[in-house]
XYZ file of C-alpha atoms in Angstrom:
675
model
C 11.772 19.096 4.032
C 9.523 16.025 4.049
C 11.143 13.117 5.915
C 10.934 9.663 4.321
C 12.364 7.770 7.295
C 9.014 6.184 8.187
C 8.765 4.488 4.776
C 10.264 1.153 3.807
C 12.893 1.116 1.025
C 10.410 0.284 -1.767
C 8.014 3.017 -0.609
C 10.893 5.529 -0.529
C 11.817 4.606 -4.089
C 8.180 5.044 -5.158
C 8.051 8.500 -3.569
C 11.347 9.839 -4.930
C 11.249 8.497 -8.520
C 9.368 11.455 -9.972
C 10.650 11.858 -13.542
C 9.392 9.718 -16.422
C 6.783 6.934 -16.415
C 6.516 4.963 -13.164
C 4.322 1.980 -12.328
C 3.919 1.239 -8.634
C 2.593 -2.302 -8.260
C 1.003 -1.953 -4.839
C -0.193 -5.194 -3.278
C -3.190 -5.260 -0.951
C -2.551 -3.438 2.328
C 0.889 -2.192 1.256
C 0.329 1.476 2.151
C -0.264 2.846 -1.342
C -2.317 5.857 -0.191
C 0.491 6.852 2.137
C 2.940 6.616 -0.771
C 0.753 8.789 -3.015
C 0.435 11.489 -0.322
C 4.155 11.418 0.435
C 4.940 11.587 -3.289
C 2.825 14.730 -3.762
C 4.383 16.287 -0.646
C 7.867 15.376 -1.907
C 7.168 17.055 -5.259
C 5.998 20.261 -3.569
C 8.450 20.607 -0.687
C 11.570 18.760 -1.742
C 11.437 19.269 -5.531
C 9.790 22.723 -5.449
C 7.155 21.775 -8.048
C 4.280 24.326 -8.120
C 1.127 22.594 -6.754
C -0.959 23.680 -9.749
C 1.223 21.472 -11.991
C 0.198 18.330 -10.084
C -2.853 16.237 -10.999
C -3.881 13.236 -8.895
C -6.913 11.168 -9.865
C -8.662 8.254 -8.186
C -12.015 6.504 -8.477
C -14.152 7.569 -5.537
C -14.887 10.887 -3.878
C -14.269 9.209 -0.553
C -10.700 8.308 -1.555
C -10.106 11.787 -2.994
C -11.394 13.435 0.171
C -9.194 11.233 2.357
C -6.145 12.190 0.297
C -7.099 15.851 0.465
C -7.369 15.737 4.262
C -4.054 13.914 4.664
C -2.276 16.375 2.379
C -3.684 19.280 4.380
C -2.485 17.647 7.593
C 1.013 17.136 6.155
C 1.512 20.423 4.264
C -0.740 22.829 6.205
C -2.025 24.690 3.156
C 1.077 24.492 0.960
C -0.767 21.923 -1.192
C -3.323 24.472 -2.431
C -3.502 24.325 -6.199
C -3.084 20.555 -6.501
C -5.966 19.133 -8.543
C -7.010 16.047 -6.607
C -10.272 14.444 -7.722
C -11.952 11.514 -9.418
C -11.661 11.032 -13.186
C -15.285 12.109 -13.538
C -14.933 15.227 -11.391
C -11.938 16.212 -13.528
C -14.039 15.610 -16.644
C -16.910 17.739 -15.364
C -14.569 20.630 -14.518
C -13.163 20.537 -18.052
C -16.613 20.245 -19.636
C -17.980 23.239 -17.725
C -15.341 25.363 -19.442
C -15.348 23.884 -22.916
C -18.519 21.841 -23.597
C -19.964 24.702 -25.691
C -17.609 23.544 -28.453
C -19.725 20.368 -28.619
C -23.074 22.175 -28.804
C -24.053 21.954 -25.117
C -24.550 24.821 -22.668
C -22.267 25.014 -19.595
C -25.181 24.505 -17.168
C -25.738 20.915 -18.352
C -27.321 18.497 -15.900
C -25.984 15.006 -15.190
C -28.557 12.213 -15.332
C -28.126 9.256 -13.007
C -28.955 5.672 -13.919
C -32.646 5.912 -13.053
C -33.044 9.099 -15.079
C -31.274 7.435 -18.009
C -33.555 4.420 -17.791
C -36.605 6.687 -17.737
C -35.481 8.386 -20.959
C -34.776 5.050 -22.667
C -38.119 3.585 -21.583
C -39.987 6.617 -22.931
C -38.127 6.440 -26.265
C -38.942 2.758 -26.672
C -42.611 3.350 -25.904
C -42.942 6.423 -28.140
C -41.290 4.691 -31.117
C -42.874 1.280 -30.516
C -39.473 -0.401 -30.125
C -40.778 -2.330 -27.123
C -43.452 -3.930 -29.337
C -40.832 -5.814 -31.364
C -40.067 -8.199 -28.493
C -36.424 -8.242 -29.622
C -34.994 -6.179 -26.778
C -36.235 -4.559 -23.556
C -35.424 -1.212 -21.942
C -33.278 -2.777 -19.223
C -31.069 -4.506 -21.796
C -30.819 -1.337 -23.901
C -29.791 0.649 -20.820
C -27.037 -1.862 -20.029
C -25.814 -2.125 -23.633
C -25.581 1.653 -24.076
C -23.522 1.899 -20.893
C -21.194 -0.867 -22.080
C -20.861 0.750 -25.504
C -19.917 4.098 -23.984
C -17.273 2.532 -21.730
C -15.678 1.165 -24.928
C -16.128 4.400 -26.877
C -18.732 3.009 -29.318
C -21.139 5.455 -31.011
C -24.669 4.462 -32.205
C -23.253 3.774 -35.693
C -21.370 0.793 -34.280
C -24.729 -0.971 -33.910
C -26.544 0.559 -36.884
C -23.923 -0.873 -39.239
C -24.522 -4.461 -38.070
C -27.044 -5.383 -40.770
C -27.162 -9.056 -39.812
C -28.714 -8.349 -36.406
C -32.153 -6.701 -36.067
C -31.610 -6.496 -32.310
C -28.370 -4.539 -32.739
C -29.937 -2.159 -35.257
C -32.808 -1.390 -32.866
C -30.253 -0.834 -30.112
C -28.405 1.587 -32.397
C -31.625 3.477 -33.203
C -32.584 3.844 -29.542
C -29.016 4.846 -28.692
C -29.030 7.570 -31.372
C -32.422 8.975 -30.299
C -31.309 8.774 -26.665
C -28.259 10.948 -27.378
C -30.392 13.432 -29.327
C -32.959 13.589 -26.529
C -30.295 14.100 -23.885
C -28.679 16.913 -25.844
C -32.071 18.598 -26.333
C -32.476 18.561 -22.534
C -28.910 19.877 -22.143
C -28.219 16.715 -20.169
C -25.409 14.194 -20.162
C -25.148 10.860 -18.412
C -22.314 9.545 -16.272
C -20.579 7.772 -19.159
C -20.810 10.896 -21.327
C -18.601 12.801 -18.887
C -15.413 11.055 -19.979
C -16.491 10.388 -23.565
C -17.235 14.065 -24.207
C -14.016 15.099 -22.463
C -12.110 12.754 -24.766
C -13.984 14.205 -27.768
C -12.776 17.678 -26.757
C -9.156 16.476 -26.721
C -9.548 14.695 -30.065
C -11.602 17.267 -32.001
C -10.628 20.547 -30.295
C -6.997 20.030 -29.237
C -6.278 23.742 -29.489
C -8.868 24.425 -26.779
C -7.396 21.783 -24.461
C -3.761 22.849 -24.883
C -3.724 24.831 -21.643
C -4.683 21.686 -19.712
C -1.873 19.556 -21.130
C 0.570 22.404 -20.486
C -0.615 22.940 -16.919
C -0.379 19.400 -15.513
C 3.277 18.337 -15.585
C 3.103 15.587 -12.928
C 0.204 13.156 -13.051
C -0.610 10.410 -10.546
C -3.330 7.793 -11.022
C -4.578 5.632 -8.162
C -6.298 2.249 -8.710
C -4.938 2.093 -12.258
C -6.179 -1.487 -12.665
C -9.733 -0.094 -12.637
C -9.253 2.213 -15.632
C -11.108 1.590 -18.888
C -9.962 2.420 -22.419
C -11.534 5.902 -22.366
C -9.625 6.829 -19.207
C -6.458 5.340 -20.696
C -6.845 7.501 -23.829
C -7.418 10.594 -21.688
C -4.165 9.900 -19.862
C -2.331 9.638 -23.197
C -3.623 13.100 -24.138
C -2.803 14.594 -20.742
C 0.798 13.324 -20.848
C 1.638 14.012 -24.498
C 3.865 17.002 -23.623
C 5.811 15.116 -20.930
C 6.269 11.576 -19.616
C 5.798 12.195 -15.900
C 2.988 9.707 -15.358
C 2.918 7.656 -12.173
C 0.255 4.943 -11.952
C -0.458 2.976 -8.799
C -2.352 -0.277 -9.055
C -2.513 -4.011 -8.582
C -3.536 -6.305 -11.414
C -4.363 -8.940 -8.774
C -7.185 -6.656 -7.575
C -8.687 -5.956 -10.993
C -12.293 -7.070 -10.364
C -14.413 -4.646 -12.382
C -14.160 -6.083 -15.888
C -17.962 -6.293 -16.005
C -18.183 -2.502 -15.948
C -15.451 -1.808 -18.474
C -12.221 -1.879 -16.447
C -9.366 -3.365 -18.475
C -6.550 -5.066 -16.607
C -4.587 -5.018 -19.887
C -3.960 -1.313 -19.247
C -1.442 -2.532 -16.654
C 0.004 -5.258 -18.860
C 0.397 -2.847 -21.817
C 1.884 0.007 -19.806
C 5.531 -0.795 -20.628
C 4.713 -0.932 -24.345
C 2.783 2.344 -24.249
C 5.297 4.156 -22.015
C 8.774 2.822 -22.887
C 11.423 3.072 -20.201
C 8.909 2.731 -17.371
C 10.307 2.192 -13.886
C 8.541 -0.687 -12.067
C 8.401 -0.551 -8.261
C 6.757 -3.327 -6.241
C 5.201 -2.746 -2.830
C 4.899 -6.234 -1.356
C 5.008 -5.680 2.404
C 1.460 -5.883 3.745
C 0.660 -3.944 6.931
C -2.856 -5.325 7.361
C -2.894 -9.119 7.651
C -1.033 -11.977 9.277
C 1.442 -14.042 7.268
C -0.880 -17.081 7.235
C -3.639 -15.057 5.590
C -1.216 -13.630 3.023
C 0.242 -17.057 2.263
C -3.242 -18.298 1.385
C -3.870 -15.214 -0.780
C -0.570 -15.729 -2.613
C -1.359 -19.393 -3.273
C -4.802 -18.611 -4.695
C -3.682 -15.774 -6.974
C -0.521 -17.504 -8.200
C -2.714 -19.869 -10.269
C -3.490 -16.950 -12.604
C -1.050 -17.219 -15.487
C -1.340 -13.617 -16.745
C -0.262 -11.366 -13.891
C 2.579 -9.138 -12.775
C 4.641 -11.260 -10.363
C 4.550 -10.146 -6.746
C 4.332 -11.873 -3.379
C 2.768 -10.297 -0.323
C 4.491 -10.720 3.024
C 3.929 -9.435 6.530
C 6.014 -8.752 9.598
C 3.123 -10.349 11.514
C 4.553 -13.832 11.173
C 2.297 -16.845 11.689
C -1.105 -15.883 13.001
C -4.226 -17.964 13.463
C -4.806 -20.739 10.983
C -7.612 -20.216 8.505
C -10.832 -21.819 9.681
C -13.288 -23.929 7.700
C -16.983 -24.515 8.379
C -18.854 -27.225 6.502
C -22.610 -27.647 7.015
C -25.296 -29.911 5.612
C -27.471 -27.077 4.264
C -27.300 -23.373 3.498
C -29.443 -22.593 6.548
C -27.113 -24.584 8.793
C -24.129 -22.846 7.225
C -25.463 -19.470 8.307
C -26.328 -20.794 11.760
C -22.712 -21.920 12.117
C -21.435 -18.498 11.052
C -23.671 -16.534 13.422
C -22.845 -18.928 16.263
C -19.136 -18.384 15.614
C -19.594 -14.583 15.690
C -21.482 -14.673 18.991
C -18.890 -16.994 20.525
C -16.016 -14.736 19.463
C -17.737 -11.700 20.924
C -18.456 -13.417 24.242
C -15.003 -14.958 24.579
C -12.831 -12.069 23.443
C -15.001 -9.010 24.012
C -14.805 -7.907 20.374
C -17.364 -5.566 18.799
C -19.844 -6.522 16.082
C -18.124 -3.957 13.863
C -14.992 -6.148 13.899
C -16.780 -8.764 11.787
C -17.690 -8.929 8.126
C -19.514 -11.560 6.055
C -18.637 -11.620 2.349
C -20.551 -13.364 -0.434
C -20.258 -13.590 -4.212
C -23.760 -12.588 -5.375
C -26.487 -10.302 -4.075
C -29.078 -13.097 -3.912
C -27.100 -14.625 -1.026
C -27.781 -11.608 1.188
C -31.338 -12.733 1.985
C -30.194 -15.850 3.846
C -27.461 -13.879 5.601
C -29.878 -11.180 6.762
C -32.451 -13.695 7.971
C -29.841 -15.580 9.987
C -28.487 -12.415 11.589
C -31.973 -11.201 12.492
C -32.806 -14.598 13.965
C -29.615 -14.474 16.044
C -30.397 -10.865 17.071
C -27.077 -9.676 15.649
C -27.141 -6.067 14.373
C -25.858 -5.743 10.821
C -25.224 -3.232 8.056
C -25.815 -4.129 4.417
C -22.997 -2.322 2.613
C -23.756 -1.474 -0.992
C -27.526 -1.641 -0.472
C -29.939 1.046 -1.637
C -28.066 4.319 -1.918
C -29.420 7.265 0.044
C -29.723 9.177 -3.211
C -31.709 6.366 -4.843
C -34.585 6.597 -2.367
C -37.814 7.856 -3.914
C -38.360 10.779 -1.559
C -34.758 11.962 -1.939
C -34.995 11.737 -5.725
C -38.244 13.756 -5.628
C -36.676 16.531 -3.549
C -33.557 16.591 -5.715
C -35.718 16.737 -8.851
C -37.028 20.149 -7.713
C -33.441 21.391 -7.458
C -32.548 19.924 -10.845
C -35.451 21.663 -12.618
C -34.643 24.952 -10.900
C -31.065 24.596 -12.147
C -31.990 23.405 -15.657
C -35.567 23.951 -16.796
C -34.962 21.723 -19.829
C -34.482 18.683 -17.575
C -37.759 17.076 -18.598
C -37.172 13.804 -16.728
C -37.042 15.695 -13.430
C -39.857 18.023 -14.527
C -42.218 15.115 -15.202
C -41.271 13.674 -11.804
C -42.315 16.748 -9.798
C -44.998 18.392 -11.898
C -47.731 16.620 -9.929
C -45.782 15.568 -6.821
C -47.380 16.520 -4.487
C -50.623 16.455 -6.431
C -51.561 19.890 -7.661
C -54.095 19.107 -10.390
C -51.792 18.533 -13.355
C -52.813 15.017 -14.299
C -51.869 12.754 -17.203
C -54.466 14.305 -19.510
C -53.201 17.840 -18.870
C -49.597 16.705 -19.385
C -50.539 14.983 -22.632
C -52.163 18.236 -23.803
C -49.047 20.224 -22.871
C -46.727 17.739 -24.564
C -48.797 17.978 -27.748
C -48.294 21.747 -27.700
C -44.536 21.159 -27.248
C -44.401 19.068 -30.422
C -46.433 21.570 -32.413
C -44.549 24.667 -31.213
C -41.122 22.962 -31.053
C -40.673 24.189 -27.499
C -39.530 22.451 -24.288
C -42.255 21.575 -21.794
C -41.314 24.211 -19.216
C -41.642 27.050 -21.732
C -45.106 25.836 -22.668
C -46.066 25.665 -18.977
C -44.881 29.259 -18.377
C -47.559 30.532 -20.780
C -49.945 27.603 -20.739
C -53.111 29.745 -20.973
C -52.239 30.875 -24.494
C -52.551 27.281 -25.794
C -56.116 26.281 -26.609
C -55.343 22.551 -26.329
C -54.778 22.871 -22.573
C -57.829 23.246 -20.358
C -58.050 26.638 -18.625
C -57.980 25.164 -15.131
C -54.908 23.028 -15.840
C -53.203 25.891 -17.681
C -53.571 28.192 -14.665
C -52.081 25.578 -12.330
C -49.178 24.999 -14.757
C -48.371 28.709 -14.846
C -48.483 28.922 -11.047
C -46.146 25.938 -10.764
C -43.764 27.357 -13.386
C -43.837 30.671 -11.511
C -42.689 28.959 -8.309
C -39.779 27.349 -10.150
C -38.763 30.642 -11.770
C -38.949 32.483 -8.439
C -36.714 29.956 -6.714
C -34.301 29.977 -9.613
C -33.637 33.641 -8.805
C -33.468 32.999 -5.065
C -31.018 30.106 -5.315
C -28.740 32.381 -7.333
C -28.481 34.973 -4.560
C -29.390 33.442 -1.163
C -27.946 30.636 1.046
C -28.812 27.257 -0.465
C -29.979 25.634 2.766
C -32.384 28.427 3.666
C -33.921 28.606 0.192
C -34.273 24.811 -0.067
C -36.097 24.651 3.273
C -38.549 27.308 2.144
C -39.026 25.582 -1.222
C -39.978 22.309 0.484
C -42.423 24.209 2.676
C -44.013 26.118 -0.209
C -44.614 23.040 -2.372
C -45.754 21.087 0.709
C -43.497 18.110 0.119
C -42.925 17.142 3.763
C -46.666 17.442 4.483
C -47.259 15.233 1.481
C -44.954 12.538 2.885
C -46.554 12.737 6.321
C -50.046 12.144 4.894
C -49.201 9.132 2.735
C -50.946 5.864 3.544
C -49.043 2.882 4.885
C -46.764 2.114 7.786
C -46.138 5.030 10.162
C -42.458 4.112 10.557
C -42.000 4.138 6.777
C -43.530 7.628 6.570
C -41.326 8.859 9.394
C -38.223 7.400 7.766
C -39.042 9.066 4.444
C -39.521 12.447 6.140
C -36.254 11.949 8.000
C -34.462 11.177 4.739
C -35.625 14.456 3.201
C -34.581 16.339 6.340
C -31.190 14.630 6.059
C -30.949 15.868 2.460
C -31.853 19.383 3.632
C -29.111 19.141 6.247
C -26.588 18.103 3.578
C -27.507 21.157 1.463
C -27.176 23.416 4.497
C -23.817 21.897 5.459
C -22.506 22.207 1.902
C -23.587 25.856 1.794
C -22.082 26.618 5.218
C -18.745 25.071 4.225
C -18.700 26.837 0.856
C -20.034 30.374 1.213
C -19.864 30.988 -2.538
C -21.340 27.583 -3.429
C -23.872 27.435 -6.247
C -26.800 25.082 -6.770
C -24.947 23.694 -9.785
C -21.943 22.790 -7.608
C -24.127 21.027 -5.060
C -25.973 18.972 -7.693
C -22.668 18.109 -9.336
C -21.283 16.883 -6.017
C -24.362 14.732 -5.359
C -24.274 13.198 -8.811
C -20.591 12.315 -8.714
C -20.871 11.030 -5.146
C -23.896 8.824 -5.718
C -22.430 7.218 -8.839
C -19.066 6.310 -7.346
C -19.198 6.090 -3.599
C -20.744 3.679 -1.205
C -22.685 5.951 1.138
C -24.089 3.098 3.226
C -21.157 2.940 5.604
C -21.711 3.609 9.257
C -19.595 3.691 12.365
C -22.341 1.941 14.317
C -21.514 -1.326 16.059
C -22.859 -3.684 13.386
C -21.624 -6.702 11.458
C -20.894 -5.561 7.896
C -22.338 -7.818 5.179
C -21.545 -7.268 1.510
C -20.474 -8.733 -1.798
C -16.773 -9.254 -2.501
C -16.940 -6.365 -4.973
C -18.225 -4.004 -2.276
C -15.478 -5.119 0.123
C -12.600 -3.758 -1.962
C -10.766 -1.075 -0.005
C -12.160 -2.216 3.358
C -10.625 -4.319 6.126
C -11.883 -6.153 9.209
C -10.268 -8.141 12.037
C -12.581 -11.107 11.358
C -13.837 -12.060 7.897
C -16.207 -14.873 6.872
C -16.229 -15.900 3.210
C -19.427 -17.911 2.746
C -20.724 -20.060 -0.120
C -17.271 -21.362 -1.058
C -18.496 -23.993 -3.508
C -18.166 -24.520 -7.254
C -20.800 -22.628 -9.212
C -21.312 -20.160 -6.382
C -17.738 -18.957 -6.063
C -16.376 -19.126 -8.683
C -19.644 -18.011 -10.189
C -20.992 -20.485 -12.762
C -21.481 -17.864 -15.467
C -17.882 -16.736 -15.061
C -16.716 -20.340 -15.406
C -18.811 -20.763 -18.567
C -17.578 -17.473 -20.062
C -13.880 -18.058 -19.382
C -13.810 -15.569 -16.540
C -11.995 -17.640 -13.947
C -9.035 -15.234 -13.746
C -11.211 -12.352 -12.552
C -13.091 -14.630 -10.150
C -9.752 -15.694 -8.698
C -8.755 -12.056 -8.289
C -12.054 -11.485 -6.505
C -11.231 -14.315 -4.106
C -7.810 -12.760 -3.511
C -9.482 -9.452 -2.660
C -11.768 -11.229 -0.194
C -8.934 -13.043 1.575
C -6.861 -9.878 1.928
C -9.704 -8.033 3.686
C -8.967 -10.085 6.836
C -6.557 -8.686 9.390
C -6.511 -11.345 12.116
C -8.753 -14.310 11.345
C -10.364 -15.683 8.190
C -13.115 -18.315 8.012
C -14.384 -20.095 4.888
C -17.753 -21.841 4.834
C -20.017 -23.821 2.511
C -22.969 -26.194 2.529
C -22.733 -29.778 1.283
C -26.015 -29.315 -0.575
C -28.499 -26.644 -1.591
C -32.196 -26.613 -2.394
C -33.234 -25.307 -5.807
C -36.840 -25.616 -7.016
C -37.490 -28.373 -4.492
C -34.491 -30.408 -5.600
C -31.533 -31.159 -3.348
C -28.302 -30.415 -5.225
C -24.959 -31.673 -4.003
C -22.139 -29.102 -3.871
C -18.391 -29.441 -4.369
C -15.767 -27.323 -2.648
C -14.505 -24.266 -4.541
C -11.400 -24.787 -6.647
C -9.896 -21.714 -4.987
C -9.729 -23.417 -1.606
C -7.977 -26.409 -3.152
C -5.054 -24.123 -3.985
C -4.393 -23.414 -0.305
C -1.784 -25.479 1.539
C -3.640 -27.681 4.087
C -1.034 -26.693 6.710
C -2.548 -23.198 6.748
C -6.003 -24.538 7.682
C -7.408 -25.738 10.968
C -8.882 -28.658 9.010
C -7.522 -29.838 5.642
C -9.822 -29.151 2.727
C -10.025 -32.174 0.455
C -12.125 -32.060 -2.645
C -12.652 -33.137 -6.221
C -10.301 -31.190 -8.448
C -10.899 -29.609 -11.836
C -9.154 -31.081 -14.871
C -6.513 -28.356 -14.863
C -5.408 -29.068 -11.315
C -2.490 -31.486 -11.237
C -1.446 -31.464 -7.598
C -1.835 -34.901 -5.964
C -3.315 -33.328 -2.838
C -6.266 -32.185 -4.953
C -6.981 -35.633 -6.353
C -8.554 -37.023 -3.186
C -11.885 -38.687 -3.823
C -15.194 -37.019 -3.129
C -15.957 -39.823 -0.698
C -12.876 -39.029 1.354
C -13.891 -35.384 1.422
C -17.306 -36.020 2.896
C -16.237 -38.867 5.195
C -13.580 -36.697 6.818
C -16.064 -33.972 7.615
C -18.628 -36.485 8.762
C -16.100 -37.682 11.346
C -15.470 -34.063 12.299
C -19.155 -33.343 12.833
C -19.527 -36.544 14.877
C -16.604 -35.597 17.105
C -18.303 -32.300 17.896
């Protein structure tokens, strides 16, 4: 029997309430992952529920893998059969079995964002949409993604007769979907949309799924969009055993389709729901949590909860005010170095958080100047690097020869004599014969439009791909991939590129790292297929931050990237109006989500939290005066080493916030003088 004695009373209730709809409102740092693991273990061992009837979904592969490892540690194999994955991994597994009902083949490929953009750009060029000047490929790419997160088809835009821009968007969207289907490809958003289509249009085919999963758990429920919500309704239609774990106060992804209203509407959609609040925080001191509570309590639409900690008191929150942005960063780096020298802490104990990516430049420059090692979390993904994408493109074409985006990427990389003219000739033959490019290349010499020399090279290249397609189906992935790279000469190609030697070496190392990942995947999964590896890479690169490192470095990142992380010492920089909260969010009535973002930032700190801002900033040669962020004005001055006094917004009524701007600056002028 699983013992629950190590859980607090609210956690025990969350673990043992297994029948009917349950919403666990889990505040930051309240041990929600532990509760989810214990709940699954309780179902299996104490309630004797067969593992195959349990479905647990979360949002990142990293979180799913952590849960999987902890379940294994707790149940020692008795958990086998539990389906524990991301929403998208669940969708892919269902599509592999049933996507043929929608006119796709089971070996579909998943295009990432850069592949999608490449398709859209080509469509706009081929159909002269880019000549209209009404919309660009980048905007189309974004709008299609937004439309899919809301479940909108191309017709949604084509029917808007009053807007030429929307009609063009609808036309590109429609051609994009047709092109993708012709390549037997789907994009990341299609995964859930097509899965939902299967439930809606082929319910008889999906009946076994709804019958199988009797107990469903959803982590990070505040991050779900309407498509995911609808999927959950289908999955639970035969029973009401849905447990969702989330925190509306940490709903910060509205810009990518997440709908916090899924939490607010839960009671209406699932009558009789049992609400359980996890409010004890095991991460931060009480002073830090008090500040977080005060900031978030200003949001009027939220589920009431109040974080508390057994770590009473704690250091007061610090406040750094500087004359300029450069001086602000000097103050931050000086504080980090002082802390390290005085207390012997590691660089990895520190994190610097900022609202927008453009702020990272000043942060990086200051850290380099101070000779402080740092890690930019959420920077360029490993799988987004050019050389890694090239190497993966070979694998994608071997898996799916209709993947023309990947085929165009590798057909002359490294250069093998198939230039733009030869490709144009081959593409013309494709249009005339109504065949995909690879099939034309297999028998290129039979087409008179293609020069004999180019045709021979195309057939040789296509022969290599076909040969390795057979080898990947029967031999260890790592071994075959190494030999493929050698045969096409890709590493030699990287080594002979012009430019900085260190850059060349790093690019070679990245490809070798990719080779190692293929080998490791193959070694850990003896029956693994190339399709499974590519699927893993695609789902990982879309959802997970793979920039983390255990090296001794200061972590710098946006507030969005910080969610789920924690550090002993946190610096929240740029705490001024227009920076944080972001001016666009203020203009577009998005203060609530900005406030939630601030709450997330504050609750990343375990021991000490420091806010900072500059009195002025330089923009286009003009010196612009800055005012303290409204979020800081919500914090009780008693929690701060120095009271923050500033000009309040119209909505703020508290007398403490009505101090004059003059008093604000004069107080800090005295402070700076005293130093």
